[in-house]
Amino acid sequence: TAIKTCLALQFGVLHFGNRTQRRIRLLLMISDDDSEEAGSSPVGLPRNSNGRHNIVRQKKASLSSERSRRLCRILTVFLIFATTSLYKINQHSFLINSFPGFMDNKVDDGSQKIVLFSDKEMEEYKKMRALMTAPLEPREWDRMLFGIFTYDSPNEADIRAANRETHLSYFKQNKLLEGERPDTICSLKELLNNATLARDLESCRVVYSFVMGGGVGDDNLRKKVTNLSEGRNTVSEVKTRCLWEDPECGGTDITKWTLDTPKCNVSNVLAQELKRYDDITLLSIPENHELGKTDTWFTYASMLTRQHPELQIGFIGKTDSDVFVRWPLFFWYLQNNHRKEIEANTYIYGGYAINKKICKGNAYGRVCLQPNVIFTWFAAGAMAYMSTPLAQHAFMDGTTLERKREVWIVGEDMQLANMAYSDPTLNLYIVNHRYRRNGDYINQHCFNDPALYRREYYKIFPDQRRNFQSFSIHPNQQKNETEEG
């Protein structure tokens, strides 16, 4: 900016100087002619042939001196601008290095302002800085990131409310046992926005986010493929499955995989929910049930874990919104049945696992007879997860983009299994949830019924029941609670 300003000033001054010089020459010529007609010399000088030339030389010298002075002024202005610009460029680092009490903060209009910390704030800042620069210590159990798949509808809003009220609040509402903490379950955005929480070695063992598509698409895509006219042969006219390095989805730029606000029209219920809660991830694809939403979420989550290794997320998974998890039973099961195997194996695939031989039968509609089914086991979609190394390998740079397209089959459960088995050189360890303790499974499916969801959950955890009106979003929720007794 300083250089452009000085060049403009210099051009203007020189241009003005040239015009002035031409005008002076013209006036001298006119004055000389008038003097000849009057018969006298101009300005009292002897009238001879050298008089006019002397005046011109004097004017030239004067103009040259004036131009030199103007150039000096321009150079001075330039030096001032340059010095000021360099100072502003280095102002941030200068202040931070010389006066740690200064910190630059973003303000709403995008500009920056300098803020002086108080002594107490300075101590907190030093602690935070020390925490951020300290080497990571290993956690006893890596975090597990679960995307809870949902979509925009009044019934789904009520189910999301039921999730927040019940199993997602288990450690906040129930009496804690030894070693348990109220922040055992955190939302993804809560973890990303809190550096102290992120580096706490015992917090947020489970990280969740409700996941839905925020792009523009066909509402019919929300249905199961078996309910669509073309069934498993359905092909969407819009992009519903985003893959690593796919240029149509932003390639490897993680900022293009999610949206801050939905591009599609949303209900007033969801609009209010997005303002009230900070636990929903909007994928850049349109909402769909079995046409690529799962792969898009796992790819985004894999990219996120690589970008933020300090979060120490060891597993990436998904659950259905109408499923609640018995977290204490889940943790007990992992500890007592698979602890050594989880520590010894890198590539882990978990959930209610079903063998390929079984799903070839009539009970599963012979879906595993498809020629492009490559998996040995698949986890039912109610709850499924992979170790982060397996997810990053399968959904990022462990296989080619062509291979990812090659293993595609319609149906989220089997497609996720196909991705897990997409590299035949890997040996997968299966954590199978086909286990019951005291008659209870690790997770329970409630068939898209929020009233059944609450009723079944409170049978197991009656002490957690309380007035949830402050959490309610759906207007019929209070009525449902009354009908349940």
Coordinates of C-alpha atoms in Angstrom, one line a residue:
T1 CA 0.0 0.0 0.0
A2 CA 2.8 2.4 0.9
I3 CA 4.7 1.7 -2.4
K4 CA 1.5 2.3 -4.5
T5 CA 0.7 5.5 -2.6
C6 CA 4.2 6.9 -3.1
L7 CA 4.3 6.0 -6.8
A8 CA 1.0 7.7 -7.3
L9 CA 2.2 10.8 -5.5
Q10 CA 5.4 10.9 -7.5
F11 CA 3.6 10.6 -10.8
G12 CA 1.2 13.4 -9.8
V13 CA 4.0 15.7 -8.7
L14 CA 6.1 15.1 -11.8
H15 CA 3.1 15.5 -14.0
F16 CA 2.2 18.8 -12.3
G17 CA 5.8 19.9 -12.6
N18 CA 5.9 19.3 -16.3
R19 CA 2.7 21.3 -16.8
T20 CA 4.0 24.2 -14.8
Q21 CA 7.3 24.2 -16.7
R22 CA 5.4 24.4 -20.0
R23 CA 3.3 27.3 -18.7
I24 CA 6.3 29.3 -17.6
R25 CA 8.0 28.9 -21.0
L26 CA 4.9 30.1 -22.7
L27 CA 4.7 33.2 -20.3
L28 CA 8.3 34.0 -21.0
M29 CA 7.7 34.0 -24.7
I30 CA 4.7 36.2 -24.4
S31 CA 6.5 38.6 -22.1
D32 CA 9.5 38.8 -24.5
D33 CA 7.2 39.7 -27.4
D34 CA 5.5 42.4 -25.4
S35 CA 8.8 43.9 -24.4
E36 CA 9.9 44.1 -28.1
E37 CA 6.7 45.9 -29.0
A38 CA 7.1 48.3 -26.1
G39 CA 10.8 49.0 -27.0
S40 CA 12.1 48.2 -23.5
S41 CA 13.8 45.2 -21.9
P42 CA 11.8 42.9 -19.6
V43 CA 12.3 43.3 -15.8
G44 CA 14.8 46.1 -16.3
L45 CA 17.4 44.0 -18.1
P46 CA 19.4 45.2 -21.1
R47 CA 17.5 44.3 -24.2
N48 CA 19.8 42.0 -26.0
S49 CA 19.7 38.4 -27.4
N50 CA 21.0 36.9 -24.2
G51 CA 18.4 38.4 -21.9
R52 CA 15.7 36.0 -22.7
H53 CA 18.1 33.0 -22.4
N54 CA 19.3 34.2 -19.0
I55 CA 15.7 34.2 -17.7
V56 CA 15.0 30.8 -19.1
R57 CA 18.2 29.4 -17.5
Q58 CA 17.1 30.9 -14.2
K59 CA 13.7 29.4 -14.5
K60 CA 15.1 26.0 -15.4
A61 CA 17.4 26.1 -12.3
S62 CA 14.5 27.1 -10.1
L63 CA 12.3 24.3 -11.5
S64 CA 15.2 21.8 -11.1
S65 CA 15.6 22.8 -7.5
E66 CA 11.9 22.6 -6.9
R67 CA 11.8 19.1 -8.4
S68 CA 14.6 18.0 -6.2
R69 CA 12.9 19.2 -3.1
R70 CA 9.7 17.5 -4.2
L71 CA 11.5 14.2 -4.8
C72 CA 13.1 14.5 -1.3
R73 CA 9.7 15.0 0.2
I74 CA 8.4 11.9 -1.7
L75 CA 11.3 9.8 -0.5
T76 CA 10.7 11.0 3.0
V77 CA 7.0 10.0 2.8
F78 CA 7.9 6.7 1.3
L79 CA 10.3 5.9 4.1
I80 CA 7.7 6.8 6.7
F81 CA 5.1 4.5 5.0
A82 CA 7.6 1.7 4.7
T83 CA 8.7 1.9 8.3
T84 CA 5.1 2.0 9.5
S85 CA 4.1 -1.0 7.4
L86 CA 7.1 -3.1 8.5
Y87 CA 6.2 -2.2 12.1
K88 CA 2.6 -3.3 11.7
I89 CA 3.7 -6.5 10.1
N90 CA 5.9 -7.4 13.0
Q91 CA 3.7 -5.9 15.7
H92 CA 2.1 -9.2 16.7
S93 CA 5.3 -11.1 17.2
F94 CA 7.0 -8.1 18.7
L95 CA 4.3 -7.7 21.4
I96 CA 4.0 -11.4 22.1
N97 CA 7.7 -11.9 22.5
S98 CA 8.4 -8.7 24.4
F99 CA 5.2 -8.4 26.4
P100 CA 3.5 -11.7 27.0
G101 CA 0.6 -9.9 28.6
F102 CA -0.6 -8.8 25.1
M103 CA -2.7 -11.1 23.0
D104 CA -4.5 -10.5 19.7
N105 CA -8.2 -11.5 19.6
K106 CA -10.6 -11.8 16.7
V107 CA -13.6 -9.5 16.9
D108 CA -16.9 -9.8 15.1
D109 CA -16.0 -7.6 12.2
G110 CA -13.0 -9.7 11.4
S111 CA -10.5 -7.1 12.6
Q112 CA -8.0 -7.6 15.5
K113 CA -7.6 -5.7 18.7
I114 CA -4.8 -5.8 21.3
V115 CA -5.9 -6.8 24.8
L116 CA -3.9 -6.6 28.0
F117 CA -4.4 -9.5 30.4
S118 CA -4.9 -9.2 34.1
D119 CA -2.5 -11.1 36.4
K120 CA -5.1 -13.9 36.9
E121 CA -5.8 -14.1 33.2
M122 CA -2.1 -14.2 32.4
E123 CA -1.6 -17.1 34.8
E124 CA -4.4 -19.0 33.0
Y125 CA -2.9 -18.2 29.7
K126 CA 0.5 -19.5 30.7
K127 CA -1.1 -22.7 32.0
M128 CA -3.0 -23.1 28.7
R129 CA 0.1 -22.5 26.7
A130 CA 2.1 -24.9 28.7
L131 CA -0.6 -27.5 28.3
M132 CA -0.7 -27.0 24.5
T133 CA 3.0 -27.3 24.1
A134 CA 3.5 -30.3 26.5
P135 CA 4.0 -33.7 24.9
L136 CA 1.0 -36.0 24.8
E137 CA 0.7 -38.6 27.5
P138 CA -1.1 -41.8 26.5
R139 CA -4.7 -42.3 27.8
E140 CA -5.7 -45.6 29.5
W141 CA -8.5 -45.9 26.9
D142 CA -8.5 -44.0 23.6
R143 CA -11.5 -41.9 22.9
M144 CA -14.4 -43.2 20.7
L145 CA -16.1 -40.9 18.3
F146 CA -19.6 -41.8 17.3
G147 CA -21.8 -40.1 14.7
I148 CA -25.4 -40.5 15.6
F149 CA -27.2 -40.6 12.2
T150 CA -30.4 -38.5 12.1
Y151 CA -32.3 -36.3 9.7
D152 CA -34.8 -33.4 9.8
S153 CA -38.3 -34.4 10.9
P154 CA -40.5 -33.8 14.0
N155 CA -40.1 -37.4 15.1
E156 CA -36.4 -37.3 14.7
A157 CA -36.2 -34.1 16.7
D158 CA -38.0 -35.9 19.6
I159 CA -35.6 -38.8 19.3
R160 CA -32.6 -36.5 19.4
A161 CA -34.1 -35.0 22.6
A162 CA -34.5 -38.5 24.0
N163 CA -30.8 -39.2 23.3
R164 CA -29.7 -36.1 25.1
E165 CA -31.9 -36.9 28.1
T166 CA -31.0 -40.5 28.5
H167 CA -27.8 -42.3 27.6
L168 CA -25.8 -39.2 26.5
S169 CA -26.5 -37.8 30.0
Y170 CA -25.9 -41.0 31.9
F171 CA -22.7 -39.9 33.6
K172 CA -24.2 -36.5 34.5
Q173 CA -27.5 -37.8 36.0
N174 CA -26.6 -41.1 37.7
K175 CA -24.6 -41.8 40.8
L176 CA -21.0 -42.2 39.7
L177 CA -18.9 -45.2 40.5
E178 CA -15.2 -45.1 41.4
G179 CA -13.3 -43.8 38.4
E180 CA -16.3 -42.4 36.6
R181 CA -16.6 -38.8 35.7
P182 CA -19.6 -36.6 34.7
D183 CA -17.7 -35.5 31.5
T184 CA -17.2 -39.1 30.3
I185 CA -19.4 -38.3 27.3
C186 CA -18.8 -35.0 25.4
S187 CA -20.0 -33.6 22.1
L188 CA -17.5 -33.3 19.3
K189 CA -17.6 -29.5 19.1
E190 CA -17.3 -29.2 22.8
L191 CA -14.1 -31.2 22.7
L192 CA -12.7 -29.2 19.7
N193 CA -13.4 -25.9 21.3
N194 CA -11.8 -26.7 24.7
A195 CA -8.1 -27.3 24.7
T196 CA -8.0 -28.1 28.4
L197 CA -10.7 -30.7 28.0
A198 CA -9.1 -32.1 24.9
R199 CA -5.8 -32.8 26.7
D200 CA -7.4 -34.2 29.9
L201 CA -6.4 -37.8 30.0
E202 CA -9.7 -39.0 31.6
S203 CA -12.3 -36.8 30.1
C204 CA -14.6 -37.6 27.1
R205 CA -14.0 -41.3 26.6
V206 CA -17.1 -41.1 24.3
V207 CA -17.4 -38.2 21.9
Y208 CA -20.6 -37.9 19.9
S209 CA -22.2 -35.7 17.2
F210 CA -25.5 -36.0 15.5
V211 CA -24.9 -36.3 11.8
M212 CA -27.1 -35.3 8.9
G213 CA -26.7 -34.1 5.3
G214 CA -27.0 -30.4 4.8
G215 CA -26.8 -30.2 1.0
V216 CA -29.6 -29.9 -1.5
G217 CA -31.1 -33.2 -2.7
D218 CA -34.2 -35.4 -3.0
D219 CA -36.2 -36.1 0.1
N220 CA -36.9 -39.6 -1.1
L221 CA -33.2 -40.4 -0.5
R222 CA -33.9 -40.5 3.2
K223 CA -35.8 -43.7 2.8
K224 CA -34.3 -47.2 2.9
V225 CA -33.3 -48.4 -0.5
T226 CA -35.8 -51.3 -0.1
N227 CA -38.6 -48.7 -0.1
L228 CA -37.4 -46.9 -3.2
S229 CA -38.8 -47.8 -6.6
E230 CA -35.5 -49.0 -8.0
G231 CA -34.4 -50.7 -4.7
R232 CA -30.7 -51.5 -4.5
N233 CA -30.2 -50.4 -8.1
T234 CA -31.0 -46.8 -7.1
V235 CA -28.7 -44.2 -8.5
S236 CA -28.8 -40.6 -7.2
E237 CA -28.7 -37.7 -9.6
V238 CA -26.8 -35.7 -7.0
K239 CA -23.5 -36.5 -5.2
T240 CA -24.4 -38.5 -2.0
R241 CA -21.1 -40.3 -1.4
C242 CA -17.9 -38.3 -0.8
L243 CA -14.5 -40.0 -0.9
W244 CA -11.0 -39.0 0.0
E245 CA -9.3 -37.2 -2.9
D246 CA -12.6 -36.9 -4.8
P247 CA -12.4 -33.4 -6.4
E248 CA -16.2 -33.1 -6.5
C249 CA -16.2 -33.2 -2.7
G250 CA -13.3 -30.9 -1.9
G251 CA -10.6 -33.5 -2.2
T252 CA -8.5 -33.5 0.9
D253 CA -9.6 -30.1 2.1
I254 CA -11.5 -30.9 5.3
T255 CA -13.2 -27.5 5.5
K256 CA -15.3 -28.4 2.4
W257 CA -16.7 -31.6 3.9
T258 CA -19.0 -29.9 6.4
L259 CA -21.4 -26.9 6.4
D260 CA -21.8 -24.2 9.0
T261 CA -25.5 -23.8 8.0
P262 CA -27.6 -26.1 5.9
K263 CA -28.0 -25.3 2.2
C264 CA -31.4 -27.1 2.0
N265 CA -34.6 -25.9 3.5
V266 CA -35.0 -27.0 7.1
S267 CA -37.9 -27.1 9.6
N268 CA -38.3 -24.4 12.2
V269 CA -37.7 -27.2 14.8
L270 CA -34.3 -28.0 13.4
A271 CA -33.4 -24.3 12.9
Q272 CA -34.1 -23.6 16.6
E273 CA -32.2 -26.8 17.6
L274 CA -29.1 -25.7 15.6
K275 CA -29.1 -22.4 17.6
R276 CA -29.7 -24.1 21.0
Y277 CA -27.3 -27.0 20.8
D278 CA -23.8 -27.3 19.4
D279 CA -23.8 -31.0 18.8
I280 CA -24.8 -31.5 15.1
T281 CA -22.5 -32.0 12.2
L282 CA -23.8 -31.0 8.8
L283 CA -22.2 -32.9 6.0
S284 CA -21.9 -31.2 2.7
I285 CA -23.8 -33.9 0.9
P286 CA -27.6 -34.1 0.8
E287 CA -29.3 -36.2 3.4
N288 CA -29.6 -39.9 2.4
H289 CA -30.1 -43.2 4.2
E290 CA -28.0 -45.8 2.3
L291 CA -26.4 -44.0 -0.6
G292 CA -23.1 -42.8 0.8
K293 CA -23.8 -40.9 4.1
T294 CA -21.9 -43.6 6.1
D295 CA -18.8 -43.4 3.9
T296 CA -18.8 -39.6 3.9
W297 CA -19.0 -39.5 7.7
F298 CA -16.2 -42.0 8.2
T299 CA -14.0 -40.2 5.7
Y300 CA -14.6 -36.8 7.4
A301 CA -14.0 -38.3 10.9
S302 CA -10.8 -40.0 9.7
M303 CA -9.5 -36.7 8.3
L304 CA -10.4 -35.0 11.6
T305 CA -8.5 -37.5 13.7
R306 CA -5.4 -37.0 11.6
Q307 CA -5.7 -33.3 11.8
H308 CA -6.1 -33.4 15.6
P309 CA -3.9 -36.1 17.0
E310 CA -4.0 -34.4 20.4
L311 CA -7.6 -35.6 20.8
Q312 CA -6.4 -39.2 20.9
I313 CA -9.4 -40.6 19.2
G314 CA -8.8 -44.3 18.8
F315 CA -12.1 -45.4 17.3
I316 CA -14.6 -44.0 14.8
G317 CA -18.1 -45.3 14.7
K318 CA -21.8 -44.6 14.0
T319 CA -25.1 -45.4 15.7
D320 CA -28.7 -45.0 14.7
S321 CA -30.6 -42.2 16.4
D322 CA -33.2 -44.7 17.8
V323 CA -30.5 -46.7 19.6
F324 CA -29.4 -46.2 23.1
V325 CA -26.1 -47.6 24.5
R326 CA -25.6 -49.1 28.0
W327 CA -22.3 -47.4 28.4
P328 CA -21.2 -49.1 31.7
L329 CA -21.9 -52.5 30.2
F330 CA -20.0 -51.5 27.0
F331 CA -17.0 -50.4 29.0
W332 CA -17.1 -53.5 31.1
Y333 CA -17.3 -55.7 28.1
L334 CA -14.3 -54.1 26.4
Q335 CA -12.3 -54.3 29.6
N336 CA -13.0 -57.9 30.5
N337 CA -13.3 -59.5 27.1
H338 CA -11.1 -57.6 24.6
R339 CA -8.6 -55.5 26.5
K340 CA -5.5 -57.5 25.5
E341 CA -6.7 -58.0 21.9
I342 CA -7.4 -54.3 21.5
E343 CA -3.9 -53.4 22.7
A344 CA -2.3 -56.1 20.5
N345 CA -4.2 -55.4 17.2
T346 CA -4.1 -52.3 15.1
Y347 CA -7.0 -52.9 12.7
I348 CA -10.2 -53.5 14.7
Y349 CA -13.8 -53.7 13.5
G350 CA -16.6 -53.8 16.1
G351 CA -20.4 -54.1 16.5
Y352 CA -23.1 -56.7 16.5
A353 CA -21.2 -58.8 13.9
I354 CA -22.8 -61.2 11.5
N355 CA -20.9 -63.7 9.4
K356 CA -21.2 -63.6 5.6
K357 CA -22.4 -67.2 5.6
I358 CA -25.4 -66.3 7.7
C359 CA -26.5 -63.3 5.7
K360 CA -26.5 -65.5 2.5
G361 CA -29.5 -67.2 3.9
N362 CA -33.2 -66.3 3.8
A363 CA -33.1 -64.5 7.2
Y364 CA -31.2 -61.7 5.6
G365 CA -32.8 -61.8 2.2
R366 CA -29.7 -63.5 0.7
V367 CA -28.1 -60.0 0.4
C368 CA -24.6 -61.4 0.8
L369 CA -24.9 -63.4 -2.4
Q370 CA -24.1 -60.3 -4.3
P371 CA -20.8 -60.8 -6.3
N372 CA -19.2 -57.6 -5.0
V373 CA -19.6 -58.5 -1.3
I374 CA -16.0 -59.0 -0.2
F375 CA -16.3 -58.9 3.7
T376 CA -16.3 -61.9 6.0
W377 CA -18.1 -60.2 8.9
F378 CA -20.4 -57.1 8.9
A379 CA -21.6 -55.1 11.9
A380 CA -25.3 -54.3 12.1
G381 CA -25.8 -50.5 11.5
A382 CA -27.4 -49.9 14.9
M383 CA -23.8 -49.5 16.3
A384 CA -20.6 -50.1 14.4
Y385 CA -17.1 -48.8 14.7
M386 CA -13.5 -49.2 13.5
S387 CA -10.1 -48.4 15.1
T388 CA -8.8 -45.1 13.8
P389 CA -5.9 -46.7 12.0
L390 CA -8.3 -49.0 10.1
A391 CA -10.6 -46.1 9.3
Q392 CA -7.8 -43.9 8.0
H393 CA -6.4 -46.8 6.0
A394 CA -9.8 -47.7 4.4
F395 CA -11.2 -44.3 3.9
M396 CA -8.1 -42.2 3.3
D397 CA -4.7 -43.1 1.8
G398 CA -4.6 -46.8 2.4
T399 CA -6.5 -47.6 -0.8
T400 CA -6.9 -45.8 -4.1
L401 CA -9.9 -43.7 -5.1
E402 CA -10.7 -46.3 -7.8
R403 CA -10.7 -49.1 -5.2
K404 CA -13.1 -47.2 -3.0
R405 CA -15.5 -46.8 -5.9
E406 CA -15.0 -50.5 -6.9
V407 CA -16.2 -51.9 -3.5
W408 CA -19.4 -49.8 -3.4
I409 CA -22.6 -51.6 -2.7
V410 CA -25.9 -50.1 -1.7
G411 CA -26.8 -50.6 1.9
E412 CA -24.9 -48.8 4.8
D413 CA -24.1 -51.9 6.9
M414 CA -22.6 -54.0 4.2
Q415 CA -21.0 -51.1 2.5
L416 CA -19.2 -50.2 5.7
A417 CA -18.0 -53.8 6.0
N418 CA -16.8 -53.7 2.4
M419 CA -14.7 -50.7 3.1
A420 CA -13.3 -52.3 6.3
Y421 CA -12.2 -55.3 4.1
S422 CA -11.2 -53.3 1.0
D423 CA -7.5 -54.0 1.6
P424 CA -7.1 -57.9 1.6
T425 CA -3.6 -57.6 3.1
L426 CA -5.0 -56.4 6.5
N427 CA -5.9 -58.8 9.3
L428 CA -9.0 -57.5 11.1
Y429 CA -9.8 -58.3 14.7
I430 CA -13.6 -58.4 15.3
V431 CA -15.1 -57.1 18.5
N432 CA -18.5 -58.9 18.5
H433 CA -21.3 -57.4 20.5
R434 CA -23.4 -60.6 20.3
Y435 CA -23.2 -60.8 24.0
R436 CA -25.7 -60.4 26.9
R437 CA -25.0 -59.8 30.6
N438 CA -28.0 -60.3 32.9
G439 CA -30.2 -60.4 29.8
D440 CA -29.1 -57.0 28.4
Y441 CA -27.4 -56.3 25.2
I442 CA -24.8 -53.5 24.9
N443 CA -27.2 -51.4 22.7
Q444 CA -30.9 -51.5 22.2
H445 CA -32.9 -50.6 19.2
C446 CA -36.2 -48.7 19.7
F447 CA -37.7 -48.8 16.2
N448 CA -37.9 -45.0 15.6
D449 CA -40.3 -44.6 18.5
P450 CA -39.3 -41.9 21.0
A451 CA -41.9 -43.0 23.6
L452 CA -40.6 -46.6 23.4
Y453 CA -37.0 -45.2 23.6
R454 CA -37.6 -43.5 26.9
R455 CA -39.8 -46.3 28.4
E456 CA -37.2 -49.0 27.7
Y457 CA -34.3 -46.8 28.9
Y458 CA -35.9 -45.9 32.2
K459 CA -36.7 -49.5 32.9
I460 CA -33.0 -50.1 33.1
F461 CA -32.0 -46.8 34.8
P462 CA -35.1 -45.7 36.8
D463 CA -33.1 -43.3 39.0
Q464 CA -32.3 -41.2 36.0
R465 CA -35.9 -40.3 35.3
R466 CA -36.7 -36.6 36.0
N467 CA -38.4 -33.7 34.5
F468 CA -36.9 -33.2 31.0
Q469 CA -39.0 -30.3 29.9
S470 CA -36.0 -28.0 29.8
F471 CA -34.4 -30.3 27.2
S472 CA -37.6 -30.8 25.1
I473 CA -37.8 -29.5 21.6
H474 CA -40.7 -31.4 20.1
P475 CA -44.1 -30.0 21.3
N476 CA -45.6 -33.5 21.8
Q477 CA -42.8 -34.7 24.1
Q478 CA -44.5 -33.6 27.3
K479 CA -47.7 -35.3 26.2
N480 CA -45.8 -38.5 25.5
E481 CA -44.2 -38.4 28.9
T482 CA -47.6 -38.1 30.5
E483 CA -49.0 -41.0 28.5
E484 CA -46.1 -43.2 29.6
G485 CA -47.2 -42.7 33.2

